[in-house]
């Protein structure tokens, strides 16, 4: 998960729980080496959450973004989510809808069978 730091700025809100804009800075746990130099990677997130939200919760939520990006990557690699050549919105919408439906079906099937939720790479 890495080390994390935050800088907070409260905002006025009509909600029951006050919210704040928080700058979350996350440092990688393992150093990276490039061109003979060792360094840590830093990630910056702007978080809008209730003021009582703990830093570990913010870090976990910020890390969940990678799951979404990996799922989109699997959709592109395996299901052809990015393989379309259309000129109008309707055919594009049909292609994307059927590709995402196929991805949802495969995820539900894998979960139902108790298999690893991560699909394997496409056979080429």
mmCIF file of N, CA and C in Angstrom:
data_model
loop_
_atom_site.group_PDB
_atom_site.id
_atom_site.type_symbol
_atom_site.label_atom_id
_atom_site.label_comp_id
_atom_site.label_asym_id
_atom_site.label_seq_id
_atom_site.Cartn_x
_atom_site.Cartn_y
_atom_site.Cartn_z
ATOM 1 N N UNK A 1 0.833 -1.184 0.000
ATOM 2 C CA UNK A 1 0.000 0.000 0.000
ATOM 3 C C UNK A 1 0.876 1.245 0.000
ATOM 4 N N UNK A 2 1.954 1.240 0.738
ATOM 5 C CA UNK A 2 2.850 2.380 0.723
ATOM 6 C C UNK A 2 2.580 3.360 1.834
ATOM 7 N N UNK A 3 3.428 4.337 1.920
ATOM 8 C CA UNK A 3 3.240 5.415 2.881
ATOM 9 C C UNK A 3 2.286 6.430 2.293
ATOM 10 N N UNK A 4 1.594 7.153 3.169
ATOM 11 C CA UNK A 4 0.648 8.155 2.680
ATOM 12 C C UNK A 4 0.713 9.381 3.560
ATOM 13 N N UNK A 5 0.454 10.510 2.953
ATOM 14 C CA UNK A 5 0.364 11.772 3.679
ATOM 15 C C UNK A 5 -0.832 12.511 3.131
ATOM 16 N N UNK A 6 -1.380 13.407 3.926
ATOM 17 C CA UNK A 6 -2.518 14.164 3.422
ATOM 18 C C UNK A 6 -2.431 15.604 3.871
ATOM 19 N N UNK A 7 -2.971 16.472 3.042
ATOM 20 C CA UNK A 7 -3.137 17.883 3.372
ATOM 21 C C UNK A 7 -4.607 18.174 3.159
ATOM 22 N N UNK A 8 -5.263 18.752 4.144
ATOM 23 C CA UNK A 8 -6.715 18.872 4.117
ATOM 24 C C UNK A 8 -7.151 20.325 4.028
ATOM 25 N N UNK A 9 -8.262 20.539 3.339
ATOM 26 C CA UNK A 9 -8.873 21.859 3.234
ATOM 27 C C UNK A 9 -10.375 21.681 3.377
ATOM 28 N N UNK A 10 -10.968 22.162 4.453
ATOM 29 C CA UNK A 10 -12.398 21.990 4.696
ATOM 30 C C UNK A 10 -13.202 22.865 3.745
ATOM 31 N N UNK A 11 -14.380 22.384 3.402
ATOM 32 C CA UNK A 11 -15.270 23.143 2.530
ATOM 33 C C UNK A 11 -16.623 23.293 3.198
ATOM 34 N N UNK A 12 -17.313 24.353 2.863
ATOM 35 C CA UNK A 12 -18.660 24.557 3.394
ATOM 36 C C UNK A 12 -19.602 23.580 2.714
ATOM 37 N N UNK A 13 -20.504 23.016 3.495
ATOM 38 C CA UNK A 13 -21.414 22.026 2.949
ATOM 39 C C UNK A 13 -22.736 22.074 3.687
ATOM 40 N N UNK A 14 -23.814 21.814 2.979
ATOM 41 C CA UNK A 14 -25.127 21.743 3.602
ATOM 42 C C UNK A 14 -25.446 20.331 4.072
ATOM 43 N N UNK A 15 -24.553 19.395 3.824
ATOM 44 C CA UNK A 15 -24.773 18.012 4.231
ATOM 45 C C UNK A 15 -24.666 17.883 5.742
ATOM 46 N N UNK A 16 -25.162 16.748 6.249
ATOM 47 C CA UNK A 16 -25.067 16.491 7.680
ATOM 48 C C UNK A 16 -23.611 16.301 8.092
ATOM 49 N N UNK A 17 -22.848 15.569 7.291
ATOM 50 C CA UNK A 17 -21.433 15.359 7.585
ATOM 51 C C UNK A 17 -20.617 16.319 6.735
ATOM 52 N N UNK A 18 -19.771 17.145 7.352
ATOM 53 C CA UNK A 18 -18.955 18.064 6.545
ATOM 54 C C UNK A 18 -17.932 17.298 5.703
ATOM 55 N N UNK A 19 -17.724 17.786 4.505
ATOM 56 C CA UNK A 19 -16.771 17.183 3.579
ATOM 57 C C UNK A 19 -15.556 18.091 3.451
ATOM 58 N N UNK A 20 -14.491 17.510 2.935
ATOM 59 C CA UNK A 20 -13.275 18.285 2.736
ATOM 60 C C UNK A 20 -12.580 17.822 1.465
ATOM 61 N N UNK A 21 -11.871 18.738 0.840
ATOM 62 C CA UNK A 21 -10.981 18.395 -0.271
ATOM 63 C C UNK A 21 -9.640 18.049 0.352
ATOM 64 N N UNK A 22 -9.122 16.894 0.002
ATOM 65 C CA UNK A 22 -7.882 16.415 0.595
ATOM 66 C C UNK A 22 -6.905 16.053 -0.512
ATOM 67 N N UNK A 23 -5.677 16.524 -0.391
ATOM 68 C CA UNK A 23 -4.618 16.108 -1.298
ATOM 69 C C UNK A 23 -3.953 14.900 -0.667
ATOM 70 N N UNK A 24 -4.088 13.757 -1.309
ATOM 71 C CA UNK A 24 -3.511 12.516 -0.807
ATOM 72 C C UNK A 24 -2.265 12.220 -1.622
ATOM 73 N N UNK A 25 -1.151 12.026 -0.951
ATOM 74 C CA UNK A 25 0.116 11.709 -1.614
ATOM 75 C C UNK A 25 0.511 10.308 -1.172
ATOM 76 N N UNK A 26 0.666 9.418 -2.138
ATOM 77 C CA UNK A 26 0.984 8.031 -1.834
ATOM 78 C C UNK A 26 2.353 7.691 -2.408
ATOM 79 N N UNK A 27 3.207 7.073 -1.569
ATOM 80 C CA UNK A 27 4.552 6.679 -1.990
ATOM 81 C C UNK A 27 4.601 5.168 -2.152
ATOM 82 N N UNK A 28 5.252 4.698 -3.207
ATOM 83 C CA UNK A 28 5.347 3.257 -3.444
ATOM 84 C C UNK A 28 6.145 2.584 -2.332
ATOM 85 N N UNK A 29 5.842 1.307 -2.091
ATOM 86 C CA UNK A 29 6.526 0.580 -1.020
ATOM 87 C C UNK A 29 7.889 0.070 -1.453
ATOM 88 N N UNK A 30 8.074 -0.154 -2.738
ATOM 89 C CA UNK A 30 9.352 -0.669 -3.217
ATOM 90 C C UNK A 30 10.017 0.362 -4.117
ATOM 91 N N UNK A 31 11.319 0.520 -3.965
ATOM 92 C CA UNK A 31 12.010 1.488 -4.821
ATOM 93 C C UNK A 31 12.131 0.980 -6.254
ATOM 94 N N UNK A 32 12.114 1.911 -7.189
ATOM 95 C CA UNK A 32 12.290 1.613 -8.608
ATOM 96 C C UNK A 32 13.721 1.984 -8.998
ATOM 97 N N UNK A 33 14.271 1.286 -9.975
ATOM 98 C CA UNK A 33 15.622 1.587 -10.447
ATOM 99 C C UNK A 33 15.565 1.874 -11.935
ATOM 100 N N UNK A 34 16.090 3.021 -12.324
ATOM 101 C CA UNK A 34 16.138 3.399 -13.733
ATOM 102 C C UNK A 34 17.442 4.155 -13.968
ATOM 103 N N UNK A 35 18.162 3.753 -14.987
ATOM 104 C CA UNK A 35 19.433 4.390 -15.349
ATOM 105 C C UNK A 35 20.407 4.409 -14.177
ATOM 106 N N UNK A 36 20.411 3.328 -13.385
ATOM 107 C CA UNK A 36 21.333 3.233 -12.265
ATOM 108 C C UNK A 36 20.937 4.056 -11.051
ATOM 109 N N UNK A 37 19.793 4.707 -11.097
ATOM 110 C CA UNK A 37 19.336 5.521 -9.964
ATOM 111 C C UNK A 37 18.131 4.847 -9.315
ATOM 112 N N UNK A 38 18.094 4.874 -8.000
ATOM 113 C CA UNK A 38 16.988 4.293 -7.254
ATOM 114 C C UNK A 38 16.100 5.414 -6.738
ATOM 115 N N UNK A 39 14.795 5.233 -6.885
ATOM 116 C CA UNK A 39 13.854 6.262 -6.445
ATOM 117 C C UNK A 39 12.519 5.613 -6.097
ATOM 118 N N UNK A 40 11.689 6.344 -5.395
ATOM 119 C CA UNK A 40 10.327 5.918 -5.084
ATOM 120 C C UNK A 40 9.363 6.684 -5.974
ATOM 121 N N UNK A 41 8.283 6.029 -6.351
ATOM 122 C CA UNK A 41 7.261 6.699 -7.146
ATOM 123 C C UNK A 41 6.226 7.315 -6.216
ATOM 124 N N UNK A 42 5.758 8.504 -6.571
ATOM 125 C CA UNK A 42 4.723 9.185 -5.809
ATOM 126 C C UNK A 42 3.485 9.343 -6.681
ATOM 127 N N UNK A 43 2.323 9.150 -6.074
ATOM 128 C CA UNK A 43 1.050 9.345 -6.764
ATOM 129 C C UNK A 43 0.274 10.399 -6.001
ATOM 130 N N UNK A 44 -0.427 11.252 -6.720
ATOM 131 C CA UNK A 44 -1.176 12.344 -6.109
ATOM 132 C C UNK A 44 -2.654 12.187 -6.457
ATOM 133 N N UNK A 45 -3.507 12.291 -5.448
ATOM 134 C CA UNK A 45 -4.946 12.163 -5.631
ATOM 135 C C UNK A 45 -5.632 13.330 -4.947
ATOM 136 N N UNK A 46 -6.635 13.890 -5.582
ATOM 137 C CA UNK A 46 -7.487 14.896 -4.957
ATOM 138 C C UNK A 46 -8.754 14.175 -4.520
ATOM 139 N N UNK A 47 -8.974 14.109 -3.205
ATOM 140 C CA UNK A 47 -10.071 13.339 -2.624
ATOM 141 C C UNK A 47 -11.112 14.300 -2.066
ATOM 142 N N UNK A 48 -12.374 14.018 -2.325
ATOM 143 C CA UNK A 48 -13.481 14.764 -1.715
ATOM 144 C C UNK A 48 -14.270 13.756 -0.898
ATOM 145 N N UNK A 49 -14.121 13.816 0.430
ATOM 146 C CA UNK A 49 -14.735 12.821 1.311
ATOM 147 C C UNK A 49 -15.122 13.484 2.626
ATOM 148 N N UNK A 50 -15.945 12.805 3.434
ATOM 149 C CA UNK A 50 -16.261 13.351 4.759
ATOM 150 C C UNK A 50 -14.984 13.569 5.568
ATOM 151 N N UNK A 51 -14.973 14.584 6.405
ATOM 152 C CA UNK A 51 -13.759 14.923 7.155
ATOM 153 C C UNK A 51 -13.330 13.807 8.094
ATOM 154 N N UNK A 52 -14.231 12.927 8.489
ATOM 155 C CA UNK A 52 -13.889 11.841 9.410
ATOM 156 C C UNK A 52 -13.265 10.639 8.704
ATOM 157 N N UNK A 53 -13.089 10.686 7.395
ATOM 158 C CA UNK A 53 -12.529 9.557 6.651
ATOM 159 C C UNK A 53 -11.062 9.371 7.013
ATOM 160 N N UNK A 54 -10.697 8.143 7.364
ATOM 161 C CA UNK A 54 -9.317 7.834 7.752
ATOM 162 C C UNK A 54 -8.424 7.734 6.516
ATOM 163 N N UNK A 55 -7.142 8.029 6.711
ATOM 164 C CA UNK A 55 -6.182 7.983 5.603
ATOM 165 C C UNK A 55 -6.093 6.584 4.987
ATOM 166 N N UNK A 56 -6.050 5.491 5.773
ATOM 167 C CA UNK A 56 -6.003 4.170 5.126
ATOM 168 C C UNK A 56 -7.204 3.893 4.220
ATOM 169 N N UNK A 57 -8.371 4.412 4.589
ATOM 170 C CA UNK A 57 -9.546 4.240 3.731
ATOM 171 C C UNK A 57 -9.374 4.999 2.419
ATOM 172 N N UNK A 58 -8.820 6.202 2.485
ATOM 173 C CA UNK A 58 -8.583 6.985 1.265
ATOM 174 C C UNK A 58 -7.565 6.289 0.370
ATOM 175 N N UNK A 59 -6.509 5.737 0.991
ATOM 176 C CA UNK A 59 -5.473 5.049 0.219
ATOM 177 C C UNK A 59 -6.059 3.819 -0.467
ATOM 178 N N UNK A 60 -6.888 3.060 0.253
ATOM 179 C CA UNK A 60 -7.507 1.867 -0.337
ATOM 180 C C UNK A 60 -8.429 2.242 -1.490
ATOM 181 N N UNK A 61 -9.212 3.295 -1.327
ATOM 182 C CA UNK A 61 -10.111 3.716 -2.403
ATOM 183 C C UNK A 61 -9.333 4.232 -3.609
ATOM 184 N N UNK A 62 -8.241 4.951 -3.363
ATOM 185 C CA UNK A 62 -7.420 5.445 -4.471
ATOM 186 C C UNK A 62 -6.796 4.276 -5.227
ATOM 187 N N UNK A 63 -6.415 3.216 -4.518
ATOM 188 C CA UNK A 63 -5.836 2.042 -5.157
ATOM 189 C C UNK A 63 -6.843 1.235 -5.948
ATOM 190 N N UNK A 64 -8.124 1.358 -5.621
ATOM 191 C CA UNK A 64 -9.147 0.588 -6.335
ATOM 192 C C UNK A 64 -9.311 1.064 -7.769
ATOM 193 N N UNK A 65 -8.821 2.238 -8.050
ATOM 194 C CA UNK A 65 -8.884 2.763 -9.415
ATOM 195 C C UNK A 65 -8.152 1.840 -10.384
ATOM 196 N N UNK A 66 -7.069 1.190 -9.930
ATOM 197 C CA UNK A 66 -6.302 0.314 -10.812
ATOM 198 C C UNK A 66 -7.107 -0.903 -11.216
ATOM 199 N N UNK A 67 -7.983 -1.387 -10.334
ATOM 200 C CA UNK A 67 -8.836 -2.523 -10.675
ATOM 201 C C UNK A 67 -9.722 -2.179 -11.862
ATOM 202 N N UNK A 68 -10.279 -0.996 -11.854
ATOM 203 C CA UNK A 68 -11.149 -0.561 -12.944
ATOM 204 C C UNK A 68 -10.359 -0.487 -14.246
ATOM 205 N N UNK A 69 -9.157 0.078 -14.179
ATOM 206 C CA UNK A 69 -8.342 0.192 -15.385
ATOM 207 C C UNK A 69 -7.919 -1.182 -15.903
ATOM 208 N N UNK A 70 -7.627 -2.125 -14.984
ATOM 209 C CA UNK A 70 -7.279 -3.478 -15.415
ATOM 210 C C UNK A 70 -8.470 -4.155 -16.084
ATOM 211 N N UNK A 71 -9.669 -3.959 -15.523
ATOM 212 C CA UNK A 71 -10.862 -4.537 -16.141
ATOM 213 C C UNK A 71 -11.072 -3.986 -17.547
ATOM 214 N N UNK A 72 -10.871 -2.695 -17.723
ATOM 215 C CA UNK A 72 -10.997 -2.110 -19.060
ATOM 216 C C UNK A 72 -9.935 -2.673 -19.999
ATOM 217 N N UNK A 73 -8.736 -2.893 -19.480
ATOM 218 C CA UNK A 73 -7.673 -3.481 -20.287
ATOM 219 C C UNK A 73 -8.009 -4.892 -20.735
ATOM 220 N N UNK A 74 -8.581 -5.696 -19.816
ATOM 221 C CA UNK A 74 -8.993 -7.054 -20.184
ATOM 222 C C UNK A 74 -10.087 -7.002 -21.245
ATOM 223 N N UNK A 75 -10.994 -6.060 -21.113
ATOM 224 C CA UNK A 75 -12.054 -5.922 -22.112
ATOM 225 C C UNK A 75 -11.493 -5.598 -23.477
ATOM 226 N N UNK A 76 -10.443 -4.800 -23.503
ATOM 227 C CA UNK A 76 -9.817 -4.458 -24.783
ATOM 228 C C UNK A 76 -9.026 -5.632 -25.341
ATOM 229 N N UNK A 77 -8.248 -6.301 -24.478
ATOM 230 C CA UNK A 77 -7.378 -7.378 -24.938
ATOM 231 C C UNK A 77 -8.145 -8.625 -25.348
ATOM 232 N N UNK A 78 -9.124 -9.017 -24.553
ATOM 233 C CA UNK A 78 -9.778 -10.305 -24.752
ATOM 234 C C UNK A 78 -11.062 -10.195 -25.561
ATOM 235 N N UNK A 79 -11.850 -9.161 -25.314
ATOM 236 C CA UNK A 79 -13.188 -9.093 -25.896
ATOM 237 C C UNK A 79 -13.317 -8.125 -27.060
ATOM 238 N N UNK A 80 -12.249 -7.483 -27.447
ATOM 239 C CA UNK A 80 -12.315 -6.585 -28.594
ATOM 240 C C UNK A 80 -13.064 -5.296 -28.335
ATOM 241 N N UNK A 81 -12.995 -4.818 -27.098
ATOM 242 C CA UNK A 81 -13.706 -3.593 -26.757
ATOM 243 C C UNK A 81 -13.201 -2.404 -27.574
ATOM 244 N N UNK A 82 -11.960 -2.496 -28.032
ATOM 245 C CA UNK A 82 -11.404 -1.393 -28.818
ATOM 246 C C UNK A 82 -11.331 -1.711 -30.315
ATOM 247 N N UNK A 83 -11.925 -2.811 -30.747
ATOM 248 C CA UNK A 83 -11.854 -3.228 -32.147
ATOM 249 C C UNK A 83 -13.142 -2.888 -32.885
ATOM 250 N N UNK A 84 -13.278 -1.648 -33.225
ATOM 251 C CA UNK A 84 -14.469 -1.259 -33.974
ATOM 252 C C UNK A 84 -14.089 -0.170 -34.966
ATOM 253 N N UNK A 85 -14.765 -0.173 -36.101
ATOM 254 C CA UNK A 85 -14.613 0.884 -37.090
ATOM 255 C C UNK A 85 -16.012 1.267 -37.528
ATOM 256 N N UNK A 86 -16.510 2.301 -36.938
ATOM 257 C CA UNK A 86 -17.875 2.730 -37.235
ATOM 258 C C UNK A 86 -17.867 4.220 -37.539
ATOM 259 N N UNK A 87 -18.906 4.661 -38.199
ATOM 260 C CA UNK A 87 -19.011 6.073 -38.563
ATOM 261 C C UNK A 87 -20.108 6.790 -37.807
ATOM 262 N N UNK A 88 -20.979 6.031 -37.175
ATOM 263 C CA UNK A 88 -22.107 6.648 -36.483
ATOM 264 C C UNK A 88 -22.193 6.124 -35.059
ATOM 265 N N UNK A 89 -22.971 6.832 -34.255
ATOM 266 C CA UNK A 89 -23.088 6.506 -32.850
ATOM 267 C C UNK A 89 -23.797 5.173 -32.623
ATOM 268 N N UNK A 90 -24.843 4.871 -33.384
ATOM 269 C CA UNK A 90 -25.644 3.666 -33.143
ATOM 270 C C UNK A 90 -24.819 2.381 -33.274
ATOM 271 N N UNK A 91 -24.036 2.182 -34.337
ATOM 272 C CA UNK A 91 -23.229 0.958 -34.406
ATOM 273 C C UNK A 91 -22.165 0.901 -33.311
ATOM 274 N N UNK A 92 -21.587 2.051 -32.966
ATOM 275 C CA UNK A 92 -20.606 2.080 -31.872
ATOM 276 C C UNK A 92 -21.273 1.640 -30.576
ATOM 277 N N UNK A 93 -22.448 2.174 -30.295
ATOM 278 C CA UNK A 93 -23.166 1.835 -29.071
ATOM 279 C C UNK A 93 -23.495 0.344 -29.032
ATOM 280 N N UNK A 94 -23.898 -0.217 -30.144
ATOM 281 C CA UNK A 94 -24.205 -1.650 -30.197
ATOM 282 C C UNK A 94 -22.965 -2.488 -29.920
ATOM 283 N N UNK A 95 -21.839 -2.124 -30.524
ATOM 284 C CA UNK A 95 -20.602 -2.883 -30.323
ATOM 285 C C UNK A 95 -20.149 -2.813 -28.870
ATOM 286 N N UNK A 96 -20.121 -1.620 -28.301
ATOM 287 C CA UNK A 96 -19.676 -1.453 -26.920
ATOM 288 C C UNK A 96 -20.613 -2.185 -25.968
ATOM 289 N N UNK A 97 -21.911 -2.086 -26.203
ATOM 290 C CA UNK A 97 -22.880 -2.746 -25.327
ATOM 291 C C UNK A 97 -22.695 -4.259 -25.333
ATOM 292 N N UNK A 98 -22.551 -4.859 -26.500
ATOM 293 C CA UNK A 98 -22.410 -6.314 -26.570
ATOM 294 C C UNK A 98 -21.062 -6.755 -25.998
ATOM 295 N N UNK A 99 -20.006 -5.959 -26.184
ATOM 296 C CA UNK A 99 -18.697 -6.301 -25.622
ATOM 297 C C UNK A 99 -18.730 -6.253 -24.100
ATOM 298 N N UNK A 100 -19.366 -5.233 -23.542
ATOM 299 C CA UNK A 100 -19.443 -5.122 -22.086
ATOM 300 C C UNK A 100 -20.368 -6.190 -21.501
ATOM 301 N N UNK A 101 -21.411 -6.548 -22.218
ATOM 302 C CA UNK A 101 -22.289 -7.630 -21.775
ATOM 303 C C UNK A 101 -21.522 -8.952 -21.742
ATOM 304 N N UNK A 102 -20.693 -9.191 -22.747
ATOM 305 C CA UNK A 102 -19.868 -10.402 -22.772
ATOM 306 C C UNK A 102 -18.883 -10.405 -21.608
ATOM 307 N N UNK A 103 -18.285 -9.248 -21.304
ATOM 308 C CA UNK A 103 -17.350 -9.159 -20.188
ATOM 309 C C UNK A 103 -18.062 -9.433 -18.864
ATOM 310 N N UNK A 104 -19.254 -8.899 -18.687
ATOM 311 C CA UNK A 104 -20.018 -9.146 -17.461
ATOM 312 C C UNK A 104 -20.388 -10.625 -17.344
ATOM 313 N N UNK A 105 -20.785 -11.236 -18.451
ATOM 314 C CA UNK A 105 -21.125 -12.657 -18.446
ATOM 315 C C UNK A 105 -19.919 -13.502 -18.051
ATOM 316 N N UNK A 106 -18.758 -13.213 -18.633
ATOM 317 C CA UNK A 106 -17.558 -13.985 -18.309
ATOM 318 C C UNK A 106 -17.151 -13.808 -16.849
ATOM 319 N N UNK A 107 -17.255 -12.587 -16.327
ATOM 320 C CA UNK A 107 -16.914 -12.343 -14.923
ATOM 321 C C UNK A 107 -17.861 -13.100 -13.999
ATOM 322 N N UNK A 108 -19.153 -13.086 -14.301
ATOM 323 C CA UNK A 108 -20.129 -13.808 -13.472
ATOM 324 C C UNK A 108 -19.903 -15.315 -13.555
ATOM 325 N N UNK A 109 -19.570 -15.811 -14.738
ATOM 326 C CA UNK A 109 -19.313 -17.240 -14.904
ATOM 327 C C UNK A 109 -18.079 -17.659 -14.121
ATOM 328 N N UNK A 110 -16.998 -16.879 -14.199
ATOM 329 C CA UNK A 110 -15.785 -17.182 -13.437
ATOM 330 C C UNK A 110 -16.069 -17.169 -11.947
ATOM 331 N N UNK A 111 -16.835 -16.186 -11.486
ATOM 332 C CA UNK A 111 -17.158 -16.101 -10.059
ATOM 333 C C UNK A 111 -18.018 -17.288 -9.633
ATOM 334 N N UNK A 112 -18.970 -17.689 -10.473
ATOM 335 C CA UNK A 112 -19.834 -18.822 -10.157
ATOM 336 C C UNK A 112 -19.091 -20.142 -10.098
ATOM 337 N N UNK A 113 -18.046 -20.273 -10.878
ATOM 338 C CA UNK A 113 -17.251 -21.498 -10.892
ATOM 339 C C UNK A 113 -16.174 -21.498 -9.817
ATOM 340 N N UNK A 114 -16.023 -20.376 -9.116
ATOM 341 C CA UNK A 114 -15.004 -20.280 -8.077
ATOM 342 C C UNK A 114 -13.603 -20.165 -8.634
ATOM 343 N N UNK A 115 -13.487 -19.697 -9.858
ATOM 344 C CA UNK A 115 -12.171 -19.557 -10.485
ATOM 345 C C UNK A 115 -11.585 -18.190 -10.186
ATOM 346 N N UNK A 116 -10.325 -18.052 -10.533
ATOM 347 C CA UNK A 116 -9.635 -16.780 -10.388
ATOM 348 C C UNK A 116 -10.392 -15.718 -11.173
ATOM 349 N N UNK A 117 -10.716 -14.581 -10.543
ATOM 350 C CA UNK A 117 -11.486 -13.565 -11.260
ATOM 351 C C UNK A 117 -10.720 -12.893 -12.390
ATOM 352 N N UNK A 118 -9.405 -13.052 -12.407
ATOM 353 C CA UNK A 118 -8.608 -12.434 -13.465
ATOM 354 C C UNK A 118 -8.581 -13.347 -14.681
ATOM 355 N N UNK A 119 -9.027 -12.879 -15.829
ATOM 356 C CA UNK A 119 -8.983 -13.718 -17.028
ATOM 357 C C UNK A 119 -7.552 -13.891 -17.515
ATOM 358 N N UNK A 120 -7.342 -14.967 -18.231
ATOM 359 C CA UNK A 120 -6.024 -15.194 -18.822
ATOM 360 C C UNK A 120 -5.885 -14.358 -20.075
ATOM 361 N N UNK A 121 -4.659 -14.223 -20.519
ATOM 362 C CA UNK A 121 -4.409 -13.456 -21.738
ATOM 363 C C UNK A 121 -5.037 -14.167 -22.933
ATOM 364 N N UNK A 122 -5.427 -13.412 -23.896
ATOM 365 C CA UNK A 122 -6.060 -13.966 -25.095
ATOM 366 C C UNK A 122 -5.046 -14.778 -25.891
ATOM 367 N N UNK A 123 -5.494 -15.889 -26.422
ATOM 368 C CA UNK A 123 -4.643 -16.694 -27.289
ATOM 369 C C UNK A 123 -4.562 -16.008 -28.639
ATOM 370 N N UNK A 124 -3.381 -15.863 -29.145
ATOM 371 C CA UNK A 124 -3.199 -15.164 -30.421
ATOM 372 C C UNK A 124 -2.700 -16.095 -31.471
#
